[in-house]
Structure formats: structure tokens, C-alpha cells
Amino acid sequence: MANLTGSNPSCSEVINSIQDHLPALYFTFSRGKTELLADELGREWDFLLHSEKTRVKEIIGEAEKAQPGLFGTRRAKLKQILAQGIAYHHAGLSPAIKDLVERLYEARLIYVLFCTETFAVGVNFPAASTVFESCRKWDGREFRGLMNREFFQMAGRAGRRGFDPVGMVYSRIDDRFPEQTGFYSEDDIEPVRGRLTISPNTVLSLLYWKTDEEINLYLEKNLAVYQNNRESWKIKRELGELEKRLAEIGGTFCREVDTGSCYMLRSKLKKELRSLSRKNKRERPGTGDRRDEIRKLLKIQQKRCNHRACSDARRKQFDMLERKSRIERRIRVLGSHSRDYEREFNGVWDMLEDMSYVKGRKLLPRGIFALHLHVEEILVTELVFNGFIRDMPPAQVAAVLAGVDYVPGRDDFVEPGPYDLREIDLLRKSLLRSGIPENFCVWSSLPGSLAAAWYEGASFEKLLSMTNLQEGDVFSTIRREIDLLRQIERAAGEDVELRRQMENIRRVLDRDEIAIPGI
Amino acid sequence: MTIKVKRRPRRKDAGQAAPQGPFRLDPFQEEAIRELTEGHNLLVAAPTGTGKTLIADMLIEKVLAGGRSIVYTSPIKALSNQKYRDFAQKFGKESVGLITGDVSVNDRAPLLVMTTEIFRNWCFANPEMLDQTTHVIFDELHFLDDLERGTAWEESIIFAPAHIRVVGLSATVPNIRELSSWIADVRNQEVKVIIEKRRAVPLDLYWISAQGETYNEPGAREYIRQRMEMRKGRWAGSHNDSAELV
């Protein structure tokens, strides 16, 4: 019957094959897909006994009593399939729904849970089996195969201690793309690499709180540098040994190597001669001379020797030389990166000096302010110091700050609100023009009207009607704004007026569906 | 309209936990507790679900019983909230605090659940808040490799006050010893390593074909090879057909 995604095998067939190993966590790498597959399975399958259905309904009833309209119209379908032992779980869901699904799962009332990668981080929800709809994911830049580390983080949820003798892990072979099937081994798990990046806040924090010695420790002994040094130490040692062996092998040739009596040179020359006598080369200028020269050399008597040993040695020598040049190239690369952090640090420091955040090692008022900000610290500091925040009505401030560090998805849509945010865009553009890197002033006007409406008392349903963003996205956007408001409160310090202004907005935002349940 | 009867799974009478016998620690857990009791920094690399959490729980219990403080950092914010609720249940609400940037509850408690970012900020701005803290636990330490968030882990490890012992819990990674020698180098302290390779429940890997058949790895590779060949053949075939049409 209906196979909505049109792929073979359908998830219904997959579940049919593994029905002796439920519950299953069915991993996919898009939110939409979890919902689509859950619907598809729900059309054909029902996993619950009557008594289990009754319990599911009870638990749902309680959750709905705690939060009326929990499912709304958006999640009506989910409510329906929960009664069949099927569910989905992804970051677009509201925390209350996620919590409900997690509790039902723990109560063993969900037999197939379609989920995304985040379900496998942290709290352990084990299953009898894990299924991979595909082994490729979008990582924000490109579609790529899962790494071994990622695969086993998820796969490892299979096998419940005390229940299952083994955990079953299934990967679908998609009939349309069989070549994309993933094969993984725990022996090939990727090493952890240092990924330090230097932000304006890091530079300010180091300058303000740390000694020169500590700053050097940071720049010269961070993990990336440590790994870089270790690798270059290792390959330099290999290079030393290689050079020794090359010298040794050089000594194995006789004194007549590569002279006219040497077998190796002679066979090379013979080959050349053959190639030069081909029609297309014969006519070229110089060819005749070269042929004469070679013929003359070949007239010399060939030495009677064990030339096979020499040819073997030559081959080895060639391989070693190739390895050597590869190592030398790598040493050059490592060397050119060894000062990266110092350069990056100095680059950000210079920028902060140009923008009057610091003077030498001393922090100026902007710098002191930015010291307490941990997200888009330059942009936010400029917003405050250029008077945008202070002079705006609170709902508009809420709108502006919601957009900080927000990167809209391609199809994200939010109804624009009554507040004009063009000024912010102008400020941002002028910062970019003055040479501030793009990643230090990430801002979007998109979520602004949601935050403003929430500040002005709109219901969560109302917010959802203004946008195609999902509940979880609206929630996390405003939670992140609350985080930012707290940072600005700390940064405001003695500036009581600014602090109160931020605190007021924060308290209004932190309510109802946006508040953290149970804390 | 006909009402379609839905498919139901075969149901085994599983669902009952096998008797586990009296509760006992695995050898690697015992070893971890021993190293921690002796006051060492410690990295534990073990597959998911093998009971790293238990090591954290026992350490927390010990530290709290001794009247000192401990910090637990979690890789993601949603998890911090969950961990906070877990710990509140285990150790009592008054012993646990939660600080995640947008939430701050009971921030003077002896057991603090934090995001790694907050711990990093404290290491810079208010290390005196950590005077009573004996340990920091980094759960899922392999997040060091995260492009966006790894920096917070690294700055935390480099700048955590010197009296604090670092405890890193990680999934299986091949270079855990390299990480430990880095931490030893940058913190100028010895770091012990415990590696557990065995899973509590072993994994069996299978592949499922379009026909719903289950294969092991060699079988799956052979199946894929055949599909690819068939597809190539079909392509070549249709090519010939079109040539004939011309």
C-alpha cells in the first residue's frame, strides 16, 4: 500500500523484517522525514494491546490537563499514532511534546520511534534495535556520509541491558542509491581533533583576566597546536630514518651505476630509442642527434653483474624518495599552521583596538561591556553603544535581540511586525563595511515580530499562526533571547537603567509555553 | 468505505528483564572509582550504555558526602535540564543547581549542572565561585571535536582552576591517550586513562534490502554489487534500444 516516500524498502517492510526486535529507534536525518515515515507506518501498523492503549490515553490525558491544547491541530496526527505505539521525535517539537514522547518511550508504550540524531545524545534511551533510514546527512554545508563516531553514537542505543542478548542494528539499502549504503566499524572511529576558534570574547577575556604567560600557554599549547607538534615530531623522526636508509641504499650500487655499462641505464636508453624511432617523433628536430648519442653509449660493453639486485634497490629508492617528498610537504604545511593561533589572536586584537574596545592590553568601556557577552559580542555592544537599545520601546528591543545570531533557513517565513528594523540592518552593513568579519555580526530581522508579539502578550498559538517555523524553533529562539538578555544585564553593571530595561523584557518573555517545564 | 485492519507484530513474551543478580560494579567502573578516590584526573572512554553515568553518580555522592562541591557539564542545553531533574531526584533538590545561560536555579548548590559554556565563563570571570569545587565532570568529552562548540570545552580544560580535578567521560575514541597527555601537559598534572572496549550488550550489524531481506556485511556487499551490475546492464540495454530506434 501507500509508500509515500516512494523508496524501497518502505519503512513498513523494514519493520516487518525486524518485528521480533522491537522497540526500534528509526533514525532519519530530517525532521520532515520522521513525520512522513511515522504517518506511513501508522496507516498499516498497530503495535499496542488494548490495555496498553488505555495507558497511553491516560498519560496523554494527564499531559493535556497540565497543558491544554498540547497537540493543537499541528500534532493531531501524532496523538493518533501514539495510540498505535508509533511516534516521532525531533528538535522542531515543543519541549512538552518531546517530554511526553520520552515518557511514553520509557514506559515501553512506543514500539517504533522515528527520530533524528539528537535523540542519541546524552540521556540513554535504549532499544532492541536501531534502524538507519540512510547513512547520509546534511551537516550545514554538504550532504555527507555519517562518520563512524556518529554512526556508533546512534547504533549503540541498540541492546537493552538485561533484556537483549545483542543489539540489532539495521541499515536500509536504498534501491535507488545502493552505492550510498554505509558500512561502519568500531575499529575505524575517527580521532578527536582540536577545533579551537578565537572569538572577540576570548581575546577580551584573555587580555583582561590572564597573564602574558597564560595567554602564551593558550596559544602555544591548545589541542590543535599540541596535535600539530606531535605529528610534526613524529614525521620528522620518520624523515630522519628515511634519509638514513636512503644513504644506505645509495651505497649498494656499484661504481659504474648509470654509466654506459650499467644494465639499468642501458634498458632505459633502449626504451627511449624505441620511442624515438616511432614515426611521429622521428621527424622532430634533435631526435636524430639523440638517437646517435644513445647508439654510441650502447656500443659500450654491458657489465656482467647481478643487475636484478640493483633494479630492486632502485625501485625501493624511488618509493622512499616519493615518501620523503610527501613528508617534506606535510612538514611545510604543519609549519605554516603552527603560528595560526598567534596570527588569529593578533588579528582579532587589532580589530578590537581599531574599534576602541581595547588600547593595548587595557580594556575600554566597550571592551568591558563585551566581556560579558558570549554571542555576537561586537554587534550587540554596538547596538547598545549606538543607542539603539536604550531609545526603543521594549517590544521593539525584543524584536531586535531575537534576531541576534539567527540564521534563517531557506524557506523560513514569519509575518513582519509593526516595528521597523531597517536601522539595525544599516548598522550591521556599516560594521561589515568597516571590515568586521561576517561571523561577528550575524543578525536577521526574521524572528523579530514573533518576539515582539510574545512580549506584547500574544498566545503561543498566535505566534505559530504567524510563521511556518515549528514549535521547537519558536521556543528555542525566544529562550536564546532570554539568555542574551541575561548577558546584557550582567554587562550593564552599574548602568541600572539598562539593566532594569533588560530584566523587564526578560521576565515578560519567560512565561507559559516558553518557560522551562519542571524547573 | 472499508475499514482496513491494521497489521500487528508477532509478540514474543519478552519484556521481562532477565534476573540481574545482586548489583555489582564492572571492573572498569571499580577502577575508575579507585583512581578518583586517589585524587587523579581521569578520562574514561567506553561505548554508550556501558555505565559511565554510574561513575559520575558515585563520584558526586562521594564529593557531596565530604561537604565539597562538584560541577557536571553536559553537551547540550536540553540535556542539562534533564540532568538537573535526574540529580534532584537522586541527591535532593536542595543539593542541585542548574545554570545554562537562560536558566539559573539554586546557583550556590554543591552540585551544579552547567553547560560547558557557563563553566568556561566562570573559569575566566569568577573562578572564586569554584573554590570549594573539587571536580568538574565533562560528559561526552568527544564534543571537543565539535566545530561550533569545541572551543568551550578546550578553554574550560585549559583554564579550570588548578585545584580542580578533571573527569572526562567519552564515547570510544582511538586517541584518548593523546587527549590525556595533552590535558596532562596543559594542566601540568597527571591524568589517568581507563578504556573499556566491550559493550554491555554487543551489537550485530545488518542490512535490509528492497525485498525486506536481512543480510550480514559480506551478504550486503554482494547484494549491492549485484544491484549495481544490474543497473549498469539495464542502462547499457536501454542505450542499445535507443540506438536501434534511430
Short mmCIF file of N, CA, C and O in Angstrom, two decimals, chain A residues 357-417:
data_model
loop_
_atom_site.label_atom_id
_atom_site.label_comp_id
_atom_site.label_asym_id
_atom_site.label_seq_id
_atom_site.Cartn_x
_atom_site.Cartn_y
_atom_site.Cartn_z
N TYR A 357 37.76 49.04 21.49
CA TYR A 357 37.37 48.14 22.57
C TYR A 357 38.52 47.99 23.56
O TYR A 357 38.31 47.73 24.74
N VAL A 358 39.73 48.08 23.01
CA VAL A 358 40.92 47.99 23.86
C VAL A 358 41.94 49.01 23.40
O VAL A 358 41.90 49.49 22.27
N LYS A 359 42.84 49.33 24.36
CA LYS A 359 44.01 50.13 23.96
C LYS A 359 45.19 49.36 24.53
O LYS A 359 45.35 49.28 25.74
N GLY A 360 45.94 48.73 23.64
CA GLY A 360 46.99 47.84 24.12
C GLY A 360 46.35 46.71 24.89
O GLY A 360 45.44 46.06 24.40
N ARG A 361 46.80 46.55 26.14
CA ARG A 361 46.26 45.45 26.93
C ARG A 361 45.08 45.92 27.80
O ARG A 361 44.48 45.12 28.50
N LYS A 362 44.78 47.23 27.74
CA LYS A 362 43.76 47.77 28.63
C LYS A 362 42.39 47.79 27.94
O LYS A 362 42.27 48.20 26.79
N LEU A 363 41.36 47.34 28.67
CA LEU A 363 40.02 47.33 28.09
C LEU A 363 39.34 48.68 28.28
O LEU A 363 39.34 49.25 29.36
N LEU A 364 38.73 49.19 27.20
CA LEU A 364 37.96 50.42 27.24
C LEU A 364 36.49 50.06 27.52
O LEU A 364 36.14 48.88 27.53
N PRO A 365 35.62 51.08 27.75
CA PRO A 365 34.23 50.76 28.13
C PRO A 365 33.55 49.72 27.22
O PRO A 365 32.89 48.81 27.71
N ARG A 366 33.70 49.87 25.91
CA ARG A 366 33.09 48.86 25.01
C ARG A 366 33.63 47.47 25.30
O ARG A 366 32.89 46.49 25.30
N GLY A 367 34.93 47.39 25.53
CA GLY A 367 35.57 46.11 25.79
C GLY A 367 35.07 45.48 27.07
O GLY A 367 34.78 44.28 27.13
N ILE A 368 34.94 46.32 28.12
CA ILE A 368 34.43 45.82 29.40
C ILE A 368 33.02 45.29 29.23
O ILE A 368 32.64 44.27 29.79
N PHE A 369 32.23 45.99 28.41
CA PHE A 369 30.85 45.58 28.17
C PHE A 369 30.82 44.23 27.45
O PHE A 369 30.16 43.28 27.87
N ALA A 370 31.61 44.14 26.39
CA ALA A 370 31.61 42.92 25.56
C ALA A 370 32.16 41.71 26.30
O ALA A 370 31.91 40.57 25.92
N LEU A 371 32.91 41.96 27.36
CA LEU A 371 33.47 40.89 28.17
C LEU A 371 32.40 39.96 28.72
O LEU A 371 32.64 38.80 28.99
N HIS A 372 31.19 40.48 28.87
CA HIS A 372 30.10 39.69 29.47
C HIS A 372 29.17 39.10 28.42
O HIS A 372 28.17 38.49 28.75
N LEU A 373 29.49 39.34 27.15
CA LEU A 373 28.62 38.83 26.08
C LEU A 373 29.29 37.63 25.42
O LEU A 373 30.50 37.64 25.20
N HIS A 374 28.49 36.63 25.12
CA HIS A 374 29.07 35.41 24.56
C HIS A 374 28.47 35.04 23.23
O HIS A 374 28.71 33.96 22.72
N VAL A 375 27.68 35.94 22.69
CA VAL A 375 27.13 35.69 21.37
C VAL A 375 27.10 37.00 20.59
O VAL A 375 26.62 38.01 21.09
N GLU A 376 27.70 36.98 19.43
CA GLU A 376 27.76 38.19 18.58
C GLU A 376 28.12 39.42 19.40
O GLU A 376 27.44 40.45 19.35
N GLU A 377 29.20 39.31 20.16
CA GLU A 377 29.53 40.36 21.13
C GLU A 377 29.78 41.73 20.50
O GLU A 377 29.45 42.75 21.08
N ILE A 378 30.33 41.75 19.30
CA ILE A 378 30.59 43.05 18.65
C ILE A 378 29.28 43.72 18.28
O ILE A 378 29.00 44.86 18.65
N LEU A 379 28.43 42.97 17.57
CA LEU A 379 27.16 43.54 17.12
C LEU A 379 26.33 44.04 18.31
O LEU A 379 25.81 45.16 18.30
N VAL A 380 26.22 43.21 19.35
CA VAL A 380 25.37 43.58 20.49
C VAL A 380 25.94 44.82 21.20
O VAL A 380 25.21 45.74 21.55
N THR A 381 27.25 44.85 21.37
CA THR A 381 27.87 46.02 22.01
C THR A 381 27.60 47.28 21.20
O THR A 381 27.24 48.33 21.74
N GLU A 382 27.72 47.19 19.88
CA GLU A 382 27.46 48.35 19.03
C GLU A 382 26.00 48.78 19.10
O GLU A 382 25.69 49.96 19.11
N LEU A 383 25.09 47.80 19.19
CA LEU A 383 23.67 48.13 19.32
C LEU A 383 23.45 48.98 20.56
O LEU A 383 22.75 50.00 20.53
N VAL A 384 24.08 48.56 21.67
CA VAL A 384 23.89 49.30 22.92
C VAL A 384 24.59 50.65 22.87
O VAL A 384 23.99 51.68 23.18
N PHE A 385 25.84 50.66 22.45
CA PHE A 385 26.61 51.91 22.49
C PHE A 385 26.16 52.92 21.45
O PHE A 385 26.44 54.10 21.57
N ASN A 386 25.47 52.46 20.40
CA ASN A 386 24.94 53.41 19.43
C ASN A 386 23.54 53.87 19.77
O ASN A 386 22.86 54.49 18.97
N GLY A 387 23.06 53.47 20.97
CA GLY A 387 21.78 53.99 21.45
C GLY A 387 20.55 53.31 20.91
O GLY A 387 19.44 53.69 21.22
N PHE A 388 20.73 52.26 20.09
CA PHE A 388 19.54 51.62 19.52
C PHE A 388 18.66 51.00 20.59
O PHE A 388 17.46 51.08 20.55
N ILE A 389 19.31 50.32 21.54
CA ILE A 389 18.55 49.59 22.54
C ILE A 389 17.83 50.54 23.50
O ILE A 389 16.64 50.41 23.77
N ARG A 390 18.59 51.49 24.03
CA ARG A 390 18.04 52.40 25.04
C ARG A 390 16.82 53.17 24.57
O ARG A 390 15.88 53.39 25.32
N ASP A 391 16.84 53.61 23.31
CA ASP A 391 15.80 54.52 22.85
C ASP A 391 14.58 53.82 22.27
O ASP A 391 13.66 54.47 21.80
N MET A 392 14.59 52.50 22.28
CA MET A 392 13.47 51.81 21.64
C MET A 392 12.45 51.37 22.67
O MET A 392 12.79 51.06 23.80
N PRO A 393 11.16 51.27 22.25
CA PRO A 393 10.16 50.67 23.14
C PRO A 393 10.52 49.18 23.35
O PRO A 393 11.11 48.56 22.46
N PRO A 394 10.17 48.63 24.52
CA PRO A 394 10.63 47.28 24.87
C PRO A 394 10.25 46.21 23.84
O PRO A 394 11.05 45.31 23.59
N ALA A 395 9.07 46.29 23.25
CA ALA A 395 8.68 45.25 22.29
C ALA A 395 9.62 45.28 21.09
O ALA A 395 9.96 44.24 20.51
N GLN A 396 10.06 46.49 20.73
CA GLN A 396 10.97 46.58 19.60
C GLN A 396 12.35 46.04 19.97
O GLN A 396 13.01 45.39 19.16
N VAL A 397 12.77 46.32 21.22
CA VAL A 397 14.04 45.74 21.68
C VAL A 397 13.97 44.21 21.60
O VAL A 397 14.90 43.55 21.13
N ALA A 398 12.83 43.68 22.05
CA ALA A 398 12.65 42.22 21.98
C ALA A 398 12.80 41.74 20.55
O ALA A 398 13.44 40.73 20.29
N ALA A 399 12.23 42.51 19.61
CA ALA A 399 12.31 42.14 18.20
C ALA A 399 13.75 42.15 17.70
O ALA A 399 14.20 41.25 17.01
N VAL A 400 14.48 43.21 18.07
CA VAL A 400 15.87 43.34 17.61
C VAL A 400 16.72 42.19 18.15
O VAL A 400 17.45 41.53 17.40
N LEU A 401 16.62 41.94 19.46
CA LEU A 401 17.52 40.97 20.08
C LEU A 401 17.20 39.52 19.67
O LEU A 401 18.07 38.66 19.71
N ALA A 402 15.94 39.28 19.26
CA ALA A 402 15.59 37.92 18.82
C ALA A 402 16.40 37.53 17.59
O ALA A 402 16.68 36.36 17.35
N GLY A 403 16.78 38.54 16.81
CA GLY A 403 17.46 38.24 15.54
C GLY A 403 18.96 38.05 15.66
O GLY A 403 19.63 37.68 14.70
N VAL A 404 19.51 38.29 16.87
CA VAL A 404 20.95 38.17 17.05
C VAL A 404 21.37 36.70 16.91
O VAL A 404 20.79 35.82 17.54
N ASP A 405 22.34 36.47 16.05
CA ASP A 405 22.87 35.12 15.81
C ASP A 405 21.82 34.20 15.17
O ASP A 405 21.94 32.99 15.22
N TYR A 406 20.80 34.77 14.59
CA TYR A 406 19.77 33.95 13.94
C TYR A 406 20.08 33.81 12.45
O TYR A 406 20.23 34.81 11.74
N VAL A 407 20.19 32.59 12.00
CA VAL A 407 20.42 32.34 10.57
C VAL A 407 19.17 31.68 10.00
O VAL A 407 18.88 30.53 10.30
N PRO A 408 18.39 32.43 9.19
CA PRO A 408 17.14 31.86 8.70
C PRO A 408 17.39 30.73 7.71
O PRO A 408 18.36 30.76 6.95
N GLY A 409 16.53 29.73 7.76
CA GLY A 409 16.57 28.67 6.75
C GLY A 409 15.98 29.21 5.46
O GLY A 409 15.36 30.28 5.44
N ARG A 410 16.16 28.46 4.39
CA ARG A 410 15.78 28.96 3.08
C ARG A 410 14.29 29.25 2.97
O ARG A 410 13.88 30.23 2.39
N ASP A 411 13.47 28.39 3.56
CA ASP A 411 12.03 28.54 3.40
C ASP A 411 11.34 29.14 4.63
O ASP A 411 10.12 29.16 4.70
N ASP A 412 12.14 29.59 5.62
CA ASP A 412 11.53 30.13 6.83
C ASP A 412 10.73 31.38 6.51
O ASP A 412 11.18 32.25 5.76
N PHE A 413 9.55 31.43 7.11
CA PHE A 413 8.70 32.59 6.88
C PHE A 413 8.08 33.05 8.20
O PHE A 413 7.65 32.24 9.01
N VAL A 414 8.11 34.38 8.43
CA VAL A 414 7.43 34.95 9.59
C VAL A 414 6.74 36.23 9.11
O VAL A 414 7.35 37.03 8.40
N GLU A 415 5.48 36.39 9.47
CA GLU A 415 4.78 37.65 9.13
C GLU A 415 5.52 38.82 9.73
O GLU A 415 5.81 38.81 10.92
N PRO A 416 5.81 39.86 8.95
CA PRO A 416 6.51 41.01 9.52
C PRO A 416 5.63 41.71 10.55
O PRO A 416 4.41 41.66 10.46
N GLY A 417 6.27 42.34 11.54
CA GLY A 417 5.51 43.02 12.59
C GLY A 417 5.47 44.52 12.35
O GLY A 417 5.91 45.00 11.30
#
